[in-house]
Amino acid sequence: MRSPKDFFRPLAVGAPEPVREVPFRPSRMIHFFDPSNEKMAAKVPDMAAQADVVLGNLEDAVRADRKEAAREGLVRIAKATDFGDTQLWTRINSLDSPWVLDDLITLVTEIGDKLDVVMVPKVESAADIHYVDRLLAQLEARAGVRRPLLVHAILETASGVANVEEIATASPRMQGISLGPADLAASRRMKTTRVGGGHPGYLVRQDPTGEDITTGRATYQQDLWHYTVARMVDACAGAGILPYYGPFGDIADVVACEDQFRNAFLLGCVGAWSLHPKQIAIAKRVFSPAPEDVAWARRVIAAMGDGTGAVMIDGKMQDDATVKQCKVVAELADALSARDPELAAAYEAVTKEALA
């Protein structure tokens, strides 16, 4: 077992010191692009102006004969683009693939100073993170990278879910974890071919109200991913890292996408993947607290003073527990306001009215 005293020491001579606290930066959407697709690559500057995170994808959505082109394309894009406050991430190939070693060697040595986070697919245990952790440290030392790259794990196997707590605490590099519903469904042998979202066959039925049990009984579709998302959120909260919903594959169904993202937001996720530009707007709307909610949170905080005791506001009791909830909303609003002037103006206007 590794000594806790050694946890924040570099794993290679000359590597930067690991971070002691994951920096919270707005990441309401992680927008994927294929660096081997020249048409898509040309849109990266526009994507960066809209999204909190842009991610150069090297894994599943890239054909085997395009892997090298995607890797080389990401290097070119990173060197040529000023991302401003937008984060640049990459999803490398899986650790059992023949491409992952070249992914890491090339990206860290060529653009390690531009990359913020390395997303690792199909993480099954802490051992996977330990491997990436040590290799990143060696490559950072070789390339003279002074800021440690962070690591994001995708939860997409049954073993990964079973080991999610140890994955979350495996390294000080851990930035967060995303749900990977498609691969996870296959790993669990779930009988769904959808990428995220619900399923009409996964339901509960209203009890019969008379002798006829065949008619007049309402059904309610359930969330296939509720247990996994909740467990992932708890693991991330315990480790001080960030949880994300993954992809919603039905691009045309913007209503269900918004519902699924909102469920994840309410459960504690800070963002979700976006696979199409229309999903960027959905994620931005859903993972930003509503101005009315921010105004209420600030009103409660102001009324509670030092945060102890209890007060009545509009007939509702508020105490130290509710003020903690309100601080979560208010602090998120502050972080988002620093990046989004339009959102900041909306928060300020509604809050002024509420506190008047």
C-alpha positions as a Python dict, from the first residue, in 0.01 Angstrom:
ca = {
    (1, 'M'): (0, 0, 0),
    (2, 'R'): (127, 342, -94),
    (3, 'S'): (194, 571, 202),
    (4, 'P'): (-42, 870, 229),
    (5, 'K'): (268, 1087, 280),
    (6, 'D'): (385, 995, -70),
    (7, 'F'): (53, 1054, -243),
    (8, 'F'): (136, 1409, -350),
    (9, 'R'): (495, 1345, -452),
    (10, 'P'): (578, 1329, -824),
    (11, 'L'): (596, 977, -964),
    (12, 'A'): (898, 1061, -1180),
    (13, 'V'): (1209, 1269, -1124),
    (14, 'G'): (1152, 1610, -1280),
    (15, 'A'): (775, 1576, -1310),
    (16, 'P'): (557, 1860, -1175),
    (17, 'E'): (411, 1828, -827),
    (18, 'P'): (59, 1680, -828),
    (19, 'V'): (-233, 1910, -755),
    (20, 'R'): (-373, 1900, -402),
    (21, 'E'): (-720, 2014, -500),
    (22, 'V'): (-895, 1972, -834),
    (23, 'P'): (-953, 2322, -975),
    (24, 'F'): (-1321, 2381, -1041),
    (25, 'R'): (-1362, 2528, -1385),
    (26, 'P'): (-1697, 2548, -1563),
    (27, 'S'): (-1742, 2228, -1764),
    (28, 'R'): (-2113, 2214, -1831),
    (29, 'M'): (-2049, 2041, -2162),
    (30, 'I'): (-1759, 1834, -2290),
    (31, 'H'): (-1793, 1880, -2666),
    (32, 'F'): (-1643, 1597, -2872),
    (33, 'F'): (-1479, 1639, -3213),
    (34, 'D'): (-1292, 1406, -3447),
    (35, 'P'): (-948, 1559, -3520),
    (36, 'S'): (-913, 1343, -3833),
    (37, 'N'): (-1221, 1508, -3987),
    (38, 'E'): (-1092, 1822, -4161),
    (39, 'K'): (-1435, 1982, -4187),
    (40, 'M'): (-1493, 1931, -3815),
    (41, 'A'): (-1140, 2043, -3728),
    (42, 'A'): (-1199, 2372, -3907),
    (43, 'K'): (-1489, 2442, -3671),
    (44, 'V'): (-1285, 2397, -3351),
    (45, 'P'): (-1228, 2772, -3292),
    (46, 'D'): (-1604, 2830, -3317),
    (47, 'M'): (-1668, 2533, -3086),
    (48, 'A'): (-1420, 2672, -2835),
    (49, 'A'): (-1611, 3001, -2829),
    (50, 'Q'): (-1932, 2820, -2735),
    (51, 'A'): (-1828, 2524, -2517),
    (52, 'D'): (-1665, 2505, -2176),
    (53, 'V'): (-1459, 2203, -2285),
    (54, 'V'): (-1362, 2079, -2631),
    (55, 'L'): (-1234, 1724, -2653),
    (56, 'G'): (-1030, 1573, -2933),
    (57, 'N'): (-1156, 1218, -2958),
    (58, 'L'): (-909, 944, -3053),
    (59, 'E'): (-1110, 641, -2944),
    (60, 'D'): (-1432, 461, -3044),
    (61, 'A'): (-1579, 703, -3296),
    (62, 'V'): (-1252, 706, -3496),
    (63, 'R'): (-1196, 417, -3738),
    (64, 'A'): (-886, 202, -3693),
    (65, 'D'): (-733, 327, -4018),
    (66, 'R'): (-781, 691, -3902),
    (67, 'K'): (-620, 664, -3557),
    (68, 'E'): (-287, 816, -3656),
    (69, 'A'): (-457, 1091, -3855),
    (70, 'A'): (-671, 1179, -3552),
    (71, 'R'): (-367, 1195, -3324),
    (72, 'E'): (-169, 1410, -3567),
    (73, 'G'): (-474, 1627, -3629),
    (74, 'L'): (-517, 1697, -3259),
    (75, 'V'): (-153, 1805, -3232),
    (76, 'R'): (-195, 2047, -3525),
    (77, 'I'): (-521, 2188, -3389),
    (78, 'A'): (-380, 2237, -3039),
    (79, 'K'): (-73, 2419, -3167),
    (80, 'A'): (-272, 2643, -3402),
    (81, 'T'): (-566, 2736, -3177),
    (82, 'D'): (-597, 2988, -2897),
    (83, 'F'): (-853, 2827, -2670),
    (84, 'G'): (-876, 3118, -2426),
    (85, 'D'): (-1066, 3010, -2115),
    (86, 'T'): (-1197, 2696, -2287),
    (87, 'Q'): (-1038, 2371, -2173),
    (88, 'L'): (-880, 2128, -2419),
    (89, 'W'): (-924, 1760, -2334),
    (90, 'T'): (-856, 1440, -2522),
    (91, 'R'): (-1001, 1089, -2501),
    (92, 'I'): (-718, 845, -2565),
    (93, 'N'): (-764, 491, -2691),
    (94, 'S'): (-837, 217, -2438),
    (95, 'L'): (-548, 79, -2235),
    (96, 'D'): (-571, -260, -2406),
    (97, 'S'): (-538, -108, -2755),
    (98, 'P'): (-225, -91, -2975),
    (99, 'W'): (-261, 289, -3009),
    (100, 'V'): (-271, 417, -2652),
    (101, 'L'): (103, 428, -2587),
    (102, 'D'): (162, 641, -2897),
    (103, 'D'): (-134, 858, -2798),
    (104, 'L'): (20, 948, -2465),
    (105, 'I'): (380, 979, -2584),
    (106, 'T'): (284, 1206, -2875),
    (107, 'L'): (31, 1425, -2697),
    (108, 'V'): (226, 1488, -2377),
    (109, 'T'): (556, 1558, -2553),
    (110, 'E'): (403, 1766, -2834),
    (111, 'I'): (114, 1956, -2668),
    (112, 'G'): (136, 1877, -2298),
    (113, 'D'): (134, 2248, -2224),
    (114, 'K'): (-199, 2292, -2406),
    (115, 'L'): (-387, 1988, -2277),
    (116, 'D'): (-584, 2011, -1952),
    (117, 'V'): (-730, 1661, -1908),
    (118, 'V'): (-671, 1311, -2045),
    (119, 'M'): (-991, 1105, -2055),
    (120, 'V'): (-928, 733, -2011),
    (121, 'P'): (-1195, 494, -2144),
    (122, 'K'): (-1311, 165, -1993),
    (123, 'V'): (-1138, 211, -1657),
    (124, 'E'): (-1194, -103, -1450),
    (125, 'S'): (-986, -48, -1136),
    (126, 'A'): (-736, 176, -963),
    (127, 'A'): (-457, -18, -1137),
    (128, 'D'): (-557, 138, -1470),
    (129, 'I'): (-524, 487, -1321),
    (130, 'H'): (-192, 398, -1154),
    (131, 'Y'): (-50, 296, -1493),
    (132, 'V'): (-157, 620, -1661),
    (133, 'D'): (-45, 824, -1360),
    (134, 'R'): (312, 695, -1367),
    (135, 'L'): (342, 715, -1746),
    (136, 'L'): (216, 1075, -1751),
    (137, 'A'): (471, 1172, -1487),
    (138, 'Q'): (756, 1019, -1690),
    (139, 'L'): (643, 1193, -2007),
    (140, 'E'): (589, 1528, -1832),
    (141, 'A'): (945, 1507, -1698),
    (142, 'R'): (1080, 1424, -2043),
    (143, 'A'): (891, 1709, -2210),
    (144, 'G'): (947, 1965, -1935),
    (145, 'V'): (574, 2009, -1874),
    (146, 'R'): (538, 2218, -1559),
    (147, 'R'): (162, 2176, -1502),
    (148, 'P'): (44, 1821, -1430),
    (149, 'L'): (-214, 1681, -1669),
    (150, 'L'): (-532, 1567, -1498),
    (151, 'V'): (-707, 1235, -1559),
    (152, 'H'): (-1076, 1168, -1620),
    (153, 'A'): (-1212, 811, -1609),
    (154, 'I'): (-1509, 677, -1804),
    (155, 'L'): (-1732, 436, -1613),
    (156, 'E'): (-1835, 188, -1882),
    (157, 'T'): (-1786, -164, -1746),
    (158, 'A'): (-1947, -356, -1464),
    (159, 'S'): (-1605, -391, -1300),
    (160, 'G'): (-1558, -17, -1316),
    (161, 'V'): (-1886, 43, -1136),
    (162, 'A'): (-1794, -215, -872),
    (163, 'N'): (-1461, -37, -816),
    (164, 'V'): (-1573, 323, -866),
    (165, 'E'): (-1474, 440, -517),
    (166, 'E'): (-1115, 316, -553),
    (167, 'I'): (-1096, 461, -905),
    (168, 'A'): (-1205, 802, -776),
    (169, 'T'): (-927, 807, -515),
    (170, 'A'): (-654, 636, -720),
    (171, 'S'): (-446, 947, -794),
    (172, 'P'): (-427, 1318, -718),
    (173, 'R'): (-456, 1361, -1096),
    (174, 'M'): (-816, 1243, -1089),
    (175, 'Q'): (-1034, 1526, -1222),
    (176, 'G'): (-1364, 1342, -1257),
    (177, 'I'): (-1563, 1047, -1387),
    (178, 'S'): (-1820, 1021, -1668),
    (179, 'L'): (-2096, 768, -1722),
    (180, 'G'): (-2041, 565, -2042),
    (181, 'P'): (-2385, 409, -2089),
    (182, 'A'): (-2340, 225, -2421),
    (183, 'D'): (-2036, 17, -2327),
    (184, 'L'): (-2169, -27, -1975),
    (185, 'A'): (-2495, -166, -2113),
    (186, 'A'): (-2299, -420, -2317),
    (187, 'S'): (-2078, -511, -2021),
    (188, 'R'): (-2384, -573, -1803),
    (189, 'R'): (-2570, -755, -2082),
    (190, 'M'): (-2850, -504, -2057),
    (191, 'K'): (-3115, -545, -2327),
    (192, 'T'): (-3101, -197, -2473),
    (193, 'T'): (-2928, -63, -2784),
    (194, 'R'): (-2977, 304, -2693),
    (195, 'V'): (-2692, 539, -2604),
    (196, 'G'): (-2803, 690, -2275),
    (197, 'G'): (-3155, 790, -2185),
    (198, 'G'): (-3443, 568, -2079),
    (199, 'H'): (-3624, 277, -2237),
    (200, 'P'): (-4001, 240, -2280),
    (201, 'G'): (-3989, -117, -2153),
    (202, 'Y'): (-3825, -20, -1823),
    (203, 'L'): (-4132, 91, -1629),
    (204, 'V'): (-4358, 53, -1329),
    (205, 'R'): (-4733, 7, -1366),
    (206, 'Q'): (-5007, 155, -1152),
    (207, 'D'): (-5184, -98, -929),
    (208, 'P'): (-5529, -211, -1046),
    (209, 'T'): (-5821, -19, -899),
    (210, 'G'): (-6091, -277, -976),
    (211, 'E'): (-6132, -633, -1086),
    (212, 'D'): (-6018, -560, -1444),
    (213, 'I'): (-5640, -562, -1439),
    (214, 'T'): (-5597, -523, -1815),
    (215, 'T'): (-5717, -166, -1875),
    (216, 'G'): (-5693, 181, -1729),
    (217, 'R'): (-5356, 137, -1557),
    (218, 'A'): (-5100, 411, -1611),
    (219, 'T'): (-4734, 325, -1670),
    (220, 'Y'): (-4430, 533, -1574),
    (221, 'Q'): (-4101, 499, -1758),
    (222, 'Q'): (-3802, 463, -1526),
    (223, 'D'): (-3438, 572, -1552),
    (224, 'L'): (-3201, 286, -1638),
    (225, 'W'): (-2901, 484, -1512),
    (226, 'H'): (-3023, 625, -1182),
    (227, 'Y'): (-2832, 379, -960),
    (228, 'T'): (-2507, 414, -1152),
    (229, 'V'): (-2517, 793, -1169),
    (230, 'A'): (-2599, 821, -799),
    (231, 'R'): (-2316, 586, -703),
    (232, 'M'): (-2074, 771, -931),
    (233, 'V'): (-2175, 1106, -779),
    (234, 'D'): (-2118, 974, -426),
    (235, 'A'): (-1776, 836, -520),
    (236, 'C'): (-1675, 1167, -679),
    (237, 'A'): (-1806, 1375, -388),
    (238, 'G'): (-1613, 1157, -143),
    (239, 'A'): (-1293, 1203, -344),
    (240, 'G'): (-1336, 1574, -417),
    (241, 'I'): (-1360, 1524, -793),
    (242, 'L'): (-1632, 1598, -1050),
    (243, 'P'): (-1908, 1370, -1190),
    (244, 'Y'): (-2049, 1396, -1544),
    (245, 'Y'): (-2330, 1240, -1739),
    (246, 'G'): (-2198, 1097, -2065),
    (247, 'P'): (-2352, 1099, -2413),
    (248, 'F'): (-2715, 1115, -2517),
    (249, 'G'): (-2716, 946, -2854),
    (250, 'D'): (-3051, 1052, -3001),
    (251, 'I'): (-2944, 1388, -3142),
    (252, 'A'): (-3291, 1466, -3280),
    (253, 'D'): (-3470, 1416, -2947),
    (254, 'V'): (-3374, 1740, -2780),
    (255, 'V'): (-3658, 1714, -2527),
    (256, 'A'): (-3547, 1378, -2385),
    (257, 'C'): (-3184, 1493, -2393),
    (258, 'E'): (-3271, 1795, -2181),
    (259, 'D'): (-3468, 1578, -1938),
    (260, 'Q'): (-3179, 1333, -1899),
    (261, 'F'): (-2925, 1610, -1851),
    (262, 'R'): (-3149, 1775, -1591),
    (263, 'N'): (-3186, 1451, -1397),
    (264, 'A'): (-2807, 1426, -1385),
    (265, 'F'): (-2774, 1792, -1280),
    (266, 'L'): (-3022, 1749, -994),
    (267, 'L'): (-2837, 1436, -876),
    (268, 'G'): (-2508, 1626, -858),
    (269, 'C'): (-2340, 1605, -1199),
    (270, 'V'): (-2163, 1921, -1313),
    (271, 'G'): (-2192, 1859, -1687),
    (272, 'A'): (-2249, 1614, -1971),
    (273, 'W'): (-2102, 1522, -2308),
    (274, 'S'): (-2228, 1701, -2618),
    (275, 'L'): (-2208, 1521, -2951),
    (276, 'H'): (-2372, 1787, -3167),
    (277, 'P'): (-2375, 2169, -3147),
    (278, 'K'): (-2746, 2170, -3053),
    (279, 'Q'): (-2656, 1976, -2736),
    (280, 'I'): (-2412, 2250, -2631),
    (281, 'A'): (-2702, 2490, -2581),
    (282, 'I'): (-2899, 2226, -2392),
    (283, 'A'): (-2611, 2152, -2154),
    (284, 'K'): (-2541, 2522, -2101),
    (285, 'R'): (-2905, 2580, -2008),
    (286, 'V'): (-2947, 2272, -1787),
    (287, 'F'): (-2617, 2279, -1596),
    (288, 'S'): (-2648, 2650, -1514),
    (289, 'P'): (-2876, 2719, -1215),
    (290, 'A'): (-3189, 2914, -1308),
    (291, 'P'): (-3170, 3286, -1216),
    (292, 'E'): (-3472, 3241, -986),
    (293, 'D'): (-3294, 2960, -799),
    (294, 'V'): (-2979, 3171, -763),
    (295, 'A'): (-3181, 3465, -633),
    (296, 'W'): (-3356, 3243, -377),
    (297, 'A'): (-3022, 3094, -267),
    (298, 'R'): (-2871, 3439, -213),
    (299, 'R'): (-3180, 3552, -25),
    (300, 'V'): (-3154, 3256, 214),
    (301, 'I'): (-2781, 3311, 265),
    (302, 'A'): (-2837, 3678, 344),
    (303, 'A'): (-3117, 3600, 588),
    (304, 'M'): (-2919, 3327, 767),
    (305, 'G'): (-2633, 3559, 861),
    (306, 'D'): (-2364, 3344, 1022),
    (307, 'G'): (-2531, 3026, 891),
    (308, 'T'): (-2658, 2903, 1230),
    (309, 'G'): (-3006, 2891, 1377),
    (310, 'A'): (-3323, 2901, 1167),
    (311, 'V'): (-3537, 3160, 988),
    (312, 'M'): (-3874, 3160, 813),
    (313, 'I'): (-3883, 3293, 455),
    (314, 'D'): (-4214, 3294, 268),
    (315, 'G'): (-4350, 3036, 509),
    (316, 'K'): (-4056, 2799, 458),
    (317, 'M'): (-3815, 2705, 735),
    (318, 'Q'): (-3447, 2755, 654),
    (319, 'D'): (-3161, 2631, 874),
    (320, 'D'): (-2792, 2544, 855),
    (321, 'A'): (-2859, 2249, 621),
    (322, 'T'): (-3054, 2455, 370),
    (323, 'V'): (-2799, 2735, 372),
    (324, 'K'): (-2534, 2476, 275),
    (325, 'Q'): (-2754, 2373, -18),
    (326, 'C'): (-2795, 2737, -115),
    (327, 'K'): (-2420, 2796, -104),
    (328, 'V'): (-2373, 2514, -359),
    (329, 'V'): (-2605, 2697, -600),
    (330, 'A'): (-2460, 3043, -531),
    (331, 'E'): (-2097, 2931, -567),
    (332, 'L'): (-2174, 2757, -896),
    (333, 'A'): (-2345, 3075, -1019),
    (334, 'D'): (-2036, 3278, -929),
    (335, 'A'): (-1807, 3040, -1120),
    (336, 'L'): (-2030, 3042, -1428),
    (337, 'S'): (-2075, 3421, -1415),
    (338, 'A'): (-1700, 3471, -1445),
    (339, 'R'): (-1712, 3290, -1782),
    (340, 'D'): (-2056, 3386, -1915),
    (341, 'P'): (-2136, 3763, -1904),
    (342, 'E'): (-2491, 3711, -2032),
    (343, 'L'): (-2563, 3463, -1754),
    (344, 'A'): (-2401, 3695, -1499),
    (345, 'A'): (-2632, 3979, -1602),
    (346, 'A'): (-2939, 3755, -1569),
    (347, 'Y'): (-2831, 3642, -1222),
    (348, 'E'): (-2764, 3998, -1106),
    (349, 'A'): (-3096, 4135, -1233),
    (350, 'V'): (-3314, 3867, -1074),
    (351, 'T'): (-3116, 3869, -748),
    (352, 'K'): (-3147, 4248, -712),
    (353, 'E'): (-3522, 4221, -752),
    (354, 'A'): (-3545, 3937, -498),
    (355, 'L'): (-3335, 4120, -237),
    (356, 'A'): (-3503, 4459, -286),
}
